[in-house]
Coordinates of C-alpha atoms and ligand atoms in Angstrom, one line a residue:
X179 CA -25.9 -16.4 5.9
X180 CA -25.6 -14.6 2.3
X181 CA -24.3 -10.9 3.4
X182 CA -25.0 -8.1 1.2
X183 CA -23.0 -4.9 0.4
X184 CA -25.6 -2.9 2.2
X185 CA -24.4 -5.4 5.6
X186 CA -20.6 -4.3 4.1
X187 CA -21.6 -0.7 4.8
X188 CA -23.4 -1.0 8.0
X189 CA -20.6 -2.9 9.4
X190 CA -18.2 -0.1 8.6
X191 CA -20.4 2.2 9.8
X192 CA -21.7 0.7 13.4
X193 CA -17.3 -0.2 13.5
X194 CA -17.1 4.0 12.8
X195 CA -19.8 4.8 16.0
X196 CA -17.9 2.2 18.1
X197 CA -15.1 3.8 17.5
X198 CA -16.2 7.6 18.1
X199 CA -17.9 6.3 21.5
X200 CA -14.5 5.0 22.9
X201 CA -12.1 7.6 21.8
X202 CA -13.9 11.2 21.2
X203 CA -12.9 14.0 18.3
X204 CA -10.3 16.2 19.7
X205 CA -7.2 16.2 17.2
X206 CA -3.6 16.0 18.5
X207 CA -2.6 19.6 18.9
X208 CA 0.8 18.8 18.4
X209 CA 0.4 17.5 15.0
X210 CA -2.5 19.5 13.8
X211 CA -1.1 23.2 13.0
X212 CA 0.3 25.6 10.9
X213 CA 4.3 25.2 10.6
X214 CA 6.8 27.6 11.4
X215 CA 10.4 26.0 10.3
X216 CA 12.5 25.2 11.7
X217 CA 10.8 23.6 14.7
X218 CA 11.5 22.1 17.7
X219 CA 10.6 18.4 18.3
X220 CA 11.5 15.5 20.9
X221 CA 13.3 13.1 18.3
X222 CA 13.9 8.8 19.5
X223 CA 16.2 6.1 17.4
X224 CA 14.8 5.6 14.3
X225 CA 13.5 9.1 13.7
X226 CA 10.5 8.6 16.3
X227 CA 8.9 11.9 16.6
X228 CA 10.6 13.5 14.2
X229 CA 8.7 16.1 11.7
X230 CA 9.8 15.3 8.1
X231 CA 7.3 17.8 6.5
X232 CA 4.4 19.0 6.5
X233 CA 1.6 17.3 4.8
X234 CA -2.2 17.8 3.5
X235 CA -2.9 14.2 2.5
X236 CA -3.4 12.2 5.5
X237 CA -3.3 12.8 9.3
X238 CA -2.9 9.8 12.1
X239 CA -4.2 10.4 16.1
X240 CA -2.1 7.9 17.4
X241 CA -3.7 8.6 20.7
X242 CA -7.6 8.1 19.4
X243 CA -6.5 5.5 16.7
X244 CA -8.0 7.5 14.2
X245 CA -7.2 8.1 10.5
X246 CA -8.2 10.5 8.0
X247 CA -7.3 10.8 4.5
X248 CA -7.5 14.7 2.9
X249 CA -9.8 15.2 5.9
X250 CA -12.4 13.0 5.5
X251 CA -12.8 9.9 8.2
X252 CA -11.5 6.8 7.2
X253 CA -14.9 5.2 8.1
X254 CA -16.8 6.8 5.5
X255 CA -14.3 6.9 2.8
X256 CA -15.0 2.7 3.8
X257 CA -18.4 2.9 3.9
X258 CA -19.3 5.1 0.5
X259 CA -16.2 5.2 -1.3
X260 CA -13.6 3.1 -3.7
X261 CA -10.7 3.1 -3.8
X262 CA -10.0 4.6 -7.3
X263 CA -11.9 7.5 -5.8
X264 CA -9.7 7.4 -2.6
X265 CA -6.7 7.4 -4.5
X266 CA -8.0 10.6 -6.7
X267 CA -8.8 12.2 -3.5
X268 CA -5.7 11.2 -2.4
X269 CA -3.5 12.1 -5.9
X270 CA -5.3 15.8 -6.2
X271 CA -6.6 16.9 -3.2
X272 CA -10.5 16.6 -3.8
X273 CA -13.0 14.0 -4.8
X274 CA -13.5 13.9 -8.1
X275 CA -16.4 14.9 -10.5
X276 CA -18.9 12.0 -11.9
X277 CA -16.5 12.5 -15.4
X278 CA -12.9 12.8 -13.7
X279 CA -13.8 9.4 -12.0
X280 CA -14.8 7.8 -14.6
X281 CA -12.1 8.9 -17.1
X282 CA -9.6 7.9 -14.0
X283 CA -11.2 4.1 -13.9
X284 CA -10.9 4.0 -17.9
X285 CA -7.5 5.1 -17.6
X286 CA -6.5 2.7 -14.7
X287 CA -8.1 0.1 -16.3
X288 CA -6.4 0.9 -19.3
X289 CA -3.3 0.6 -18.2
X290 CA -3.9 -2.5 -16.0
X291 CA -2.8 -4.7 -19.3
X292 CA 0.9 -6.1 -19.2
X293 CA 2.3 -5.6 -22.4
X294 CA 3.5 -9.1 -23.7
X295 CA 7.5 -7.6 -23.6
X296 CA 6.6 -7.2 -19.7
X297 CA 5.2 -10.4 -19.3
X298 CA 8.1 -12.7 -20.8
X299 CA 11.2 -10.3 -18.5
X300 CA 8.7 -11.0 -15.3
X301 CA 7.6 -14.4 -16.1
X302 CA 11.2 -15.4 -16.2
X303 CA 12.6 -13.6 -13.4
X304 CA 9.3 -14.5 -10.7
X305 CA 9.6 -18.3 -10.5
X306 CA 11.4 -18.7 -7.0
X307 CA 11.3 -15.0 -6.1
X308 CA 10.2 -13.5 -3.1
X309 CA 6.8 -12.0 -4.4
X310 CA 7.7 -8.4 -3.0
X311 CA 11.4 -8.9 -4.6
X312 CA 9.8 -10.0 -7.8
X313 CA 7.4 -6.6 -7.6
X314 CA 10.4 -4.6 -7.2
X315 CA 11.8 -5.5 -10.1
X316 CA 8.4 -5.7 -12.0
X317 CA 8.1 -1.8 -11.1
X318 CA 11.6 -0.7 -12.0
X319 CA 11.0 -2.3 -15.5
X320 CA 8.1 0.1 -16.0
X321 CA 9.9 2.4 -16.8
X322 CA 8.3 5.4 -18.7
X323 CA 9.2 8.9 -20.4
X324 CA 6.4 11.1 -20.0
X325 CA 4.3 10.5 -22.8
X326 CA 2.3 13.6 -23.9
X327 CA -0.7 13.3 -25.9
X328 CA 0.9 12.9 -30.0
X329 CA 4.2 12.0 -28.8
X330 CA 2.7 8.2 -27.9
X331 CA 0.7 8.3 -32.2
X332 CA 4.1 10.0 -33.1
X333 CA 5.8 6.5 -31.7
X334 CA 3.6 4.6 -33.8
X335 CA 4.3 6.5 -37.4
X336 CA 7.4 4.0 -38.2
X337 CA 10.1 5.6 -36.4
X338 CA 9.7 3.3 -33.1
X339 CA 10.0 0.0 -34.1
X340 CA 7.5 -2.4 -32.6
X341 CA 8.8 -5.2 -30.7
X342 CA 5.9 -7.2 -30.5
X343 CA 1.8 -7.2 -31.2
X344 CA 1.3 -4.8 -28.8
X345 CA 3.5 -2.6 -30.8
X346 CA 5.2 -1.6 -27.0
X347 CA 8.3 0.7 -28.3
X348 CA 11.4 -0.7 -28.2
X349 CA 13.7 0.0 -25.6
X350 CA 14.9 3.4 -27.5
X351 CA 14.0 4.7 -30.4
X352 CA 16.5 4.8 -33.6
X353 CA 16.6 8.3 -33.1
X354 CA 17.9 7.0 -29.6
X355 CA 15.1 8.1 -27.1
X356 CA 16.6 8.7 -23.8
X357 CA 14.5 6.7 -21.7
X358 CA 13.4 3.1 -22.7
X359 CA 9.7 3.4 -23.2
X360 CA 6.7 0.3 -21.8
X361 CA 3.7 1.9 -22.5
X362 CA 1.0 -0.2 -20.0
X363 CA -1.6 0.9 -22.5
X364 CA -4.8 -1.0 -24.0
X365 CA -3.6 -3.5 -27.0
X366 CA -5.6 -1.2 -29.5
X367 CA -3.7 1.8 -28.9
X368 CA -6.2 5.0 -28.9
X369 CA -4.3 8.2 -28.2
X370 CA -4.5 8.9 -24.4
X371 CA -5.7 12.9 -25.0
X372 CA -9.4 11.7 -23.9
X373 CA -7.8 10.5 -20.4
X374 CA -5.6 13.6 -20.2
X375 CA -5.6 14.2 -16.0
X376 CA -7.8 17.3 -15.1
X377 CA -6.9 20.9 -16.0
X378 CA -5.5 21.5 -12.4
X379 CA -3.7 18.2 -12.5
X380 CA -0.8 17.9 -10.4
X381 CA 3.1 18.2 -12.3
X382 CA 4.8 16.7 -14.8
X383 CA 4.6 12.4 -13.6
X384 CA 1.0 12.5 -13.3
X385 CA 1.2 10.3 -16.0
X386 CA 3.9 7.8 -14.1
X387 CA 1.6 7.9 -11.0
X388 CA -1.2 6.8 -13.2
X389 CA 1.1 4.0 -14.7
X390 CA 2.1 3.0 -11.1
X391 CA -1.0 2.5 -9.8
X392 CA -2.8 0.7 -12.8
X393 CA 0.7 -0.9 -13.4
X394 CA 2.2 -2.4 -9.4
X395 CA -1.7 -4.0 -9.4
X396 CA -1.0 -5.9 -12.7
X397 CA 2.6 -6.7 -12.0
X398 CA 1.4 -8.4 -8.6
X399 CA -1.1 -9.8 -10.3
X400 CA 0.6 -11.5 -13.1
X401 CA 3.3 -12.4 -10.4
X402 CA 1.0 -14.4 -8.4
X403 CA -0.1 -16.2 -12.2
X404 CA 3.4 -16.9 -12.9
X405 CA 3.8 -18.4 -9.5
X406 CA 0.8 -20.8 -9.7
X407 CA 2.4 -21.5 -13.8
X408 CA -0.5 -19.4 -15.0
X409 CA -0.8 -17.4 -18.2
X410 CA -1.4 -13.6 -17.0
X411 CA -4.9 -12.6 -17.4
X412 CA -6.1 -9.2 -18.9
X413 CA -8.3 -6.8 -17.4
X414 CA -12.4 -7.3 -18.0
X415 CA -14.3 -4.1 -19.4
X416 CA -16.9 -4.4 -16.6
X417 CA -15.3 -4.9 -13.3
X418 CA -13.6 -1.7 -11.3
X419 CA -10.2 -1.7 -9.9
X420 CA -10.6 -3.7 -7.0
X421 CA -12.7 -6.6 -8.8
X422 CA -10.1 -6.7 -11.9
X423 CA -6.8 -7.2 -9.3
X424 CA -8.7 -10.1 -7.5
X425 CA -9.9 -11.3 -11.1
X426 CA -6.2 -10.8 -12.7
X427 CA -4.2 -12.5 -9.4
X428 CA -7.0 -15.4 -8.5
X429 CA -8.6 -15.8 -12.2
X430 CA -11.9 -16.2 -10.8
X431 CA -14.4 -13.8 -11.1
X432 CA -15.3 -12.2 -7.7
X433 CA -18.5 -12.3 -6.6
X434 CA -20.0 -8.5 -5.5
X435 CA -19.1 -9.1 -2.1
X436 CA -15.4 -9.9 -2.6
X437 CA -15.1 -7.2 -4.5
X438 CA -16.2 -4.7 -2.1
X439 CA -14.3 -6.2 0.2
X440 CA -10.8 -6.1 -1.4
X441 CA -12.2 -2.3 -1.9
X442 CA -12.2 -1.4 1.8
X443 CA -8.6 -3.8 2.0
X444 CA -7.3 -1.0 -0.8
X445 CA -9.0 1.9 0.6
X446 CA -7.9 0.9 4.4
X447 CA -4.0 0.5 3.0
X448 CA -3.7 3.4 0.4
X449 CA -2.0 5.7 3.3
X450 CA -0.7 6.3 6.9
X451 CA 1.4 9.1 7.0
X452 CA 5.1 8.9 7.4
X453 CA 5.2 5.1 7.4
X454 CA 9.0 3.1 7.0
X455 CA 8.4 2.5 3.2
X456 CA 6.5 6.5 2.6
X457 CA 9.7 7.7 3.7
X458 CA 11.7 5.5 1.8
X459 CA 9.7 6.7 -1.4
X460 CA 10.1 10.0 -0.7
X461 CA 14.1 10.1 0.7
X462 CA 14.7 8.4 -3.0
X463 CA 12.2 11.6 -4.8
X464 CA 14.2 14.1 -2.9
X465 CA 17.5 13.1 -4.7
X466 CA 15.2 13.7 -8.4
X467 CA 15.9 9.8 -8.9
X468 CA 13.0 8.5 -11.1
X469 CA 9.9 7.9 -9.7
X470 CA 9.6 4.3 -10.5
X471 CA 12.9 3.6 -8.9
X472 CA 11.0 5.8 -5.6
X473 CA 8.3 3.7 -5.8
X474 CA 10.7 0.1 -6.3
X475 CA 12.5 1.8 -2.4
X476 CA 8.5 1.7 -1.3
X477 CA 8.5 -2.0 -2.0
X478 CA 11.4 -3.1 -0.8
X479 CA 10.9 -1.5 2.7
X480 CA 7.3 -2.4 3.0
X481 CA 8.4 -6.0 2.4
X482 CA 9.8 -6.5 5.8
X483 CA 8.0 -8.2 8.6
X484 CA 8.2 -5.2 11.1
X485 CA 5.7 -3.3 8.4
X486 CA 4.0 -4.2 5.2
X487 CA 5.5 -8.3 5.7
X488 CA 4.0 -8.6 8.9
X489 CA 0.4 -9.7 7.5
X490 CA 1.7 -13.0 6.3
X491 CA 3.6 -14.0 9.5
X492 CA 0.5 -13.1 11.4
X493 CA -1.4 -15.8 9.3
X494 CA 1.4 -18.1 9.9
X495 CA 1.6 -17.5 13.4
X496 CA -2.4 -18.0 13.3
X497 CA -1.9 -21.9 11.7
X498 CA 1.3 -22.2 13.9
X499 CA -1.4 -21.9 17.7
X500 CA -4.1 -23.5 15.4
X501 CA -6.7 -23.5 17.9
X502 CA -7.9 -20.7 20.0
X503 CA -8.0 -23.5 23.4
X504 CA -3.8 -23.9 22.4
X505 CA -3.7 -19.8 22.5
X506 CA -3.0 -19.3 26.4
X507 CA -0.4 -22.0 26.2
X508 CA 1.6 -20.6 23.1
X509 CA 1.5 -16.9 24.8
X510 CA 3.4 -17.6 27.7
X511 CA 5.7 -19.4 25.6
X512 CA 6.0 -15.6 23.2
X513 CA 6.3 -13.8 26.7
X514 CA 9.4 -16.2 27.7
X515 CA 11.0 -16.1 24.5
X516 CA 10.3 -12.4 24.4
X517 CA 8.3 -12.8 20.8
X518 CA 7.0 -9.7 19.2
X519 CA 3.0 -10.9 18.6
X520 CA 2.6 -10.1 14.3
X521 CA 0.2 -7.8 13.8
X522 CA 0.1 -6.2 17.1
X523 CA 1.5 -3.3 18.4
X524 CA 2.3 0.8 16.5
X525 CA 4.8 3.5 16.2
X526 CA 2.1 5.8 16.4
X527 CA -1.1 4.0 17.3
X528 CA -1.6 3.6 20.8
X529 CA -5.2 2.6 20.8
X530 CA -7.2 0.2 18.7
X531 CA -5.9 0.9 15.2
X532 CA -9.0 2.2 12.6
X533 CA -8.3 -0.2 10.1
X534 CA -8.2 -3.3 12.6
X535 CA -11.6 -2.3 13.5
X536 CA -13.3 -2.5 10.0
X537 CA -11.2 -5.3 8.9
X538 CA -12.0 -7.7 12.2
X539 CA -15.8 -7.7 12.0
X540 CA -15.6 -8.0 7.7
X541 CA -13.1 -10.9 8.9
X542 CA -16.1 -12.3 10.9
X543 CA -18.4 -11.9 8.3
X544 CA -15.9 -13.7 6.3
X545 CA -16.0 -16.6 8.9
X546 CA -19.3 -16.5 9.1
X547 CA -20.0 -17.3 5.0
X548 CA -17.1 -19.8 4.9
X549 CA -16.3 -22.9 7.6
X550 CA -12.8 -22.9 6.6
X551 CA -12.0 -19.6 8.2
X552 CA -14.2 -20.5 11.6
X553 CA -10.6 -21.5 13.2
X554 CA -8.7 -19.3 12.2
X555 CA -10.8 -16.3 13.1
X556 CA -11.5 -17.6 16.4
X557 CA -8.0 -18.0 17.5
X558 CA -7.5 -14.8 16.0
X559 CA -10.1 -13.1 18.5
X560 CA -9.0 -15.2 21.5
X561 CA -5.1 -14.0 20.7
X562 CA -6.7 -10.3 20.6
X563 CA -8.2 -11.1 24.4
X564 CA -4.7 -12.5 25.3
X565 CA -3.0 -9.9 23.9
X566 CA -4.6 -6.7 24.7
X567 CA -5.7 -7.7 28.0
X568 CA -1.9 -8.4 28.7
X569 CA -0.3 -5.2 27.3
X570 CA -3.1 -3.0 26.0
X571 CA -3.6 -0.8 29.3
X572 CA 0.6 -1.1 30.2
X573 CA 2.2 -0.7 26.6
X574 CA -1.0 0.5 24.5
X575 CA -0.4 -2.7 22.2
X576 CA -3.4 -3.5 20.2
X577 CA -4.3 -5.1 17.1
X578 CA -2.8 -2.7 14.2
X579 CA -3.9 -3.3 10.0
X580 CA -2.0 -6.6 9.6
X581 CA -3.4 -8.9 12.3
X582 CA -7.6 -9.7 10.7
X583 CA -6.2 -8.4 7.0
X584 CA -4.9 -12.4 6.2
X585 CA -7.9 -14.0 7.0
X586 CA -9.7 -11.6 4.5
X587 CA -7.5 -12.2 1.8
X588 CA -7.5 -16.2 2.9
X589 CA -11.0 -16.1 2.2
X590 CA -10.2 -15.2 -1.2
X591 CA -8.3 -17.8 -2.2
X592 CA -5.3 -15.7 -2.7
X593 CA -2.1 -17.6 -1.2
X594 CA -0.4 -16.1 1.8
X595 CA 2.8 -15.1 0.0
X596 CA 1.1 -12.2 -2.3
X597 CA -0.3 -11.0 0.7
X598 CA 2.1 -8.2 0.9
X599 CA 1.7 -7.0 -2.6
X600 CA -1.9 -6.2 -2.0
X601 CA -0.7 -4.1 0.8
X602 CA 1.8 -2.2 -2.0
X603 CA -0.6 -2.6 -4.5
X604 CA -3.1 0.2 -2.4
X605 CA 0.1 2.0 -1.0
X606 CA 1.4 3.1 -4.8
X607 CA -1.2 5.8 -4.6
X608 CA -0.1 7.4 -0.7
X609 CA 3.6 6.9 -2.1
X610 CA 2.5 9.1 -5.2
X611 CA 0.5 11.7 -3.4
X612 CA 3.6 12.7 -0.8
X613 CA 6.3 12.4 -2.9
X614 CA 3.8 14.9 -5.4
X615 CA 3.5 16.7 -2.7
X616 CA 6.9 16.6 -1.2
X617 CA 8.6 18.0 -4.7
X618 CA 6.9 20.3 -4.7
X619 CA 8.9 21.9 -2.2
X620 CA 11.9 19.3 -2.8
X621 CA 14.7 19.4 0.0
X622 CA 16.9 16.2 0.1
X623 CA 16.5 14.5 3.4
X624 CA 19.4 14.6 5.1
X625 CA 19.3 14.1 8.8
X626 CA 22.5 13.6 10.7
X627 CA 23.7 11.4 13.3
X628 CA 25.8 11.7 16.9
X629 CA 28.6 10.2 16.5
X630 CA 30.2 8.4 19.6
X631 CA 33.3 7.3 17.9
X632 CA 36.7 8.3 19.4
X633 CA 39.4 10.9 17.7
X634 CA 42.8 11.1 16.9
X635 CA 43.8 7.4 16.2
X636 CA 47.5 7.2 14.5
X637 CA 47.2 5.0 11.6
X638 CA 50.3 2.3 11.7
X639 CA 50.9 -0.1 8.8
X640 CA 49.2 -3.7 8.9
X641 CA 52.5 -5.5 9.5
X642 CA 52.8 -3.1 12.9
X643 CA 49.0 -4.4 14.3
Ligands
LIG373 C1 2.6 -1.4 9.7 O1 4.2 3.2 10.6 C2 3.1 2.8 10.0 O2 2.1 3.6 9.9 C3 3.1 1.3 9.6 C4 1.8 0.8 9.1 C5 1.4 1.5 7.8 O3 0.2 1.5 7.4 O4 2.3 1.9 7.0 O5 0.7 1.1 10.0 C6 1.8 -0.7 8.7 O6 3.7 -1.6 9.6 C7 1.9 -2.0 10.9 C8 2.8 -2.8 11.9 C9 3.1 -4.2 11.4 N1 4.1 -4.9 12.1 C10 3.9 -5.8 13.1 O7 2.7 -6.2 13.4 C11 5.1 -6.4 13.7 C12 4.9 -6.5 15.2 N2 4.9 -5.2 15.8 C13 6.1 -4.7 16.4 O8 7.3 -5.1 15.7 C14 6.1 -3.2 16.7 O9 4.9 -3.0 17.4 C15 6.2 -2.2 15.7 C16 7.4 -2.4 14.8 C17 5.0 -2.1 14.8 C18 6.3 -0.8 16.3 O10 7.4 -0.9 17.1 P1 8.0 0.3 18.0 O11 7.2 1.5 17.9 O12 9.4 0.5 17.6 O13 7.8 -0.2 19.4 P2 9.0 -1.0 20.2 O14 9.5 -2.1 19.4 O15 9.9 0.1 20.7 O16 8.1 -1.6 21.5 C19 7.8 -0.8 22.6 C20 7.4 -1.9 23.7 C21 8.5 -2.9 23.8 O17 8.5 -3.4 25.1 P3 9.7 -2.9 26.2 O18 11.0 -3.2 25.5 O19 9.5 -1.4 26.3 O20 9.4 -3.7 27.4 O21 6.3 -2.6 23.3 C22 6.6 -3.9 23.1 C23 8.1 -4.0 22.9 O22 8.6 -5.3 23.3 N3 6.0 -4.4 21.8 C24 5.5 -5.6 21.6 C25 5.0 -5.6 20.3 N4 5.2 -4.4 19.8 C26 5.8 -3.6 20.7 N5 5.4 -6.7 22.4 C27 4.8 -7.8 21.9 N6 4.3 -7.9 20.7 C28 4.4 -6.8 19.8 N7 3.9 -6.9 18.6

């Protein structure tokens, strides 16, 4: 059946009233409120509980499995937004004007080209690499001094020296630059004052959030080229954020419907409060590190299997049942090995997670357009029956972001192993907007621990042990 984008939106939305019916709109008191420090909170192994700060960007109701972003409703920002307007929302507090958004898309999609320097260090370095490893190091390599409008023309009048066509800066300037210097700018270089953020842009790294979100979505991309022994591909003029990442990581252009699709993926992953890998971006701010090497901590704790990693195992775990007949067999067998299910269970959700409720029926759209998926989706919705039915009214554990988000992606074409990088490809702009946020009322974390050690041991030498 050919779906169009106006099905896209009315799945989203008749997902949105389904969800309203079954949970209601009261907030969580608890977490909804002006702040008094210090306060008092209940506080569980691994910080559960625990208030790091208080935040404007994005709330979670664990208890309604809702999620809003800035305060609007994750449904709509689904159903009528993208996700380069999400993350401007997200960046500077408001939606932006018909001209902020679309100097933000130029400026994205400006900076969305790999300079050929970039290319060669990641091309060599990906081969073998864990994908999230080799997006680590693809980020701490884009490295930039704040460039302010003149300083960037000022590079080009003969005292930087070019090291290549795309005249990127050397590493340091003669005159010894402090910081080396990739500019992820358009090959014709045209000065950046006409992209300048707005007047009551947020401080100084704007500029490096920009990069970072423009730049993780090209490194990824040109990491999952590299990987297939591809050429990186360059951004096309026409397509938006979303629809140049699937063009630049699959080198096909995306058909319309894709492209919304891996909108909603981006929209759905861009935040979610004080996530694992949002605190590690902001613990590493709080010191002043740089924020590329904030963003790199982002990556590398998002890449485990317990958060951001989790999509690909639950794909794996998907082939591993293969049929949705084998699916009561293979959970008894998870239940006696005592298995955590991928893709299943929340910190703070306990009730159907938002995004899991968007992505499962735009996964059975999916299915429905492409044979290959049929399988897979359908065991995917008879481990869901399994599943909640056997823990969703004792333990509250339901499908969270990561369990319908593979088969999306599968249907594609993308390969399971980059499937993580999507997810830090939309997080780059909620790890901006807190640690933004955070400095501007920086305090290093610094929590402490009980220690149960014991006192007063008398050292004796090693020959006396
Ligand atoms: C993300 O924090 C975020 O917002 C993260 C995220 C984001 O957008 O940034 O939402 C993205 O990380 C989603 C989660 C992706 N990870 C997985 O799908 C991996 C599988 N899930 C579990 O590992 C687990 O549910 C966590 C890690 C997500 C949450 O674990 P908690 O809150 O520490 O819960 P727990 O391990 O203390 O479990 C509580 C109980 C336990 O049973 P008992 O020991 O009390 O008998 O629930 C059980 C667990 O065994 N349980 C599960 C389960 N998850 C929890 N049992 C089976 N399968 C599971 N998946």
């Amino acid at each position: 059946m050919g779906y169009t984008l106006d099905d896209v939106t009315r799945i989203v939305l008749e997902a949105k009233e389904r969800a309203h019916q079954e949970t209601g709109n009261e907030p969580e008191p608890e977490f909804t409120s002006t702040v008094e420090w210090p306060i008092e909170c209940t506080v569980g192994p691994g910080l559960e509980g625990a208030i790091a700060c208080e935040t404007k960007i994005g709330y979670v109701n664990g208890k309604k499995g809702w999620l809003i972003y800035r305060g609007y409703d994750i449904f709509d920002l689904c159903a009528y937004s993208t996700f380069e307007e999400t993350s401007f929302l997200l960046l500077h507090g408001r939606l932006p004007s018909e001209t902020e958004l679309d100097l933000f898309c130029r400026t994205l999609r400006r900076r969305m080209f790999i300079p050929k320097t970039q290319r060669s260090l990641l091309s060599f370095a990906v081969e073998e690499r864990n994908p999230m490893d080799a997006l680590r190091l693809g980020t701490n390599l884009m490295r930039q001094k704040q460039i302010r409008p003149g300083a960037l023309n000022a590079g080009i009048t003969g005292e930087t020296v070019a090291s290549d066509e795309d005249s990127i800066p050397m590493e340091t300037k003669p005159t010894g630059w402090k910081k080396p210097v990739y500019e992820f700018l358009e090959r014709l270089f045209r000065p950046v004052q006409d992209v300048e953020p707005s007047a009551d842009a947020m401080p100084d790294d704007v500029e490096s959030f920009y990069n970072l979100i423009a730049g993780v979505a090209a490194v990824s991309a040109t990491i999952g080229r590299a990987r297939q022994g591809r050429m990186p591909l360059e951004p096309l003029p026409d397509l938006g954020f979303a629809g140049n990442y699937l063009y630049m990581l699959t080198g096909r252009r995306p058909s319309p419907l894709e492209e919304r699709v891996m909108d909603i993926c981006l929209i759905l992953h861009a935040d979610h409060g004080m996530n694992a890998s949002t605190f590690a971006s902001m613990v590493v701010a709080s010191t002043l590190s740089d924020i590329y090497l904030a963003i790199g901590a982002g990556i590398s704790a998002l890449s485990g299997p317990l958060h951001g990693g989790a999509n690909v195992e639950v794909v794996n775990m998907l082939e591993e049942i293969g049929s949705p007949e084998a699916v009561p067999k293979w959970y008894k067998m998870a239940v006696a090995e005592k298995r955590k299910v991928m893709g299943f269970g929340h910190r703070v959700y306990k009730a159907y997670d938002p995004r899991a409720r968007i992505l499962a029926p735009l996964a059975e759209m999916l299915a429905d357009e492409s044979p290959e998926l049929v399988s897979i989706y359908a065991t995917a919705r008879a481990l869901e029956t399994e599943v909640v039915s056997a823990l969703g009214e004792e333990k509250k554990i339901f499908p969270n972001v990561d369990f319908y988000s593979g088969i999306v992606y599968r249907s594609m074409g993308i390969p399971a192993d980059m499937y993580t990088t999507i997810f830090a490809v939309a997080r780059v702009s909620g790890w901006c907007a807190r640690v933004a946020e955070y400095l501007e009322h920086n305090r290093i974390f610094r929590p402490r621990a009980i220690y149960t050690g014991t006192f007063d041991e008398q050292y004796k030498p090693a020959d006396e042990r």
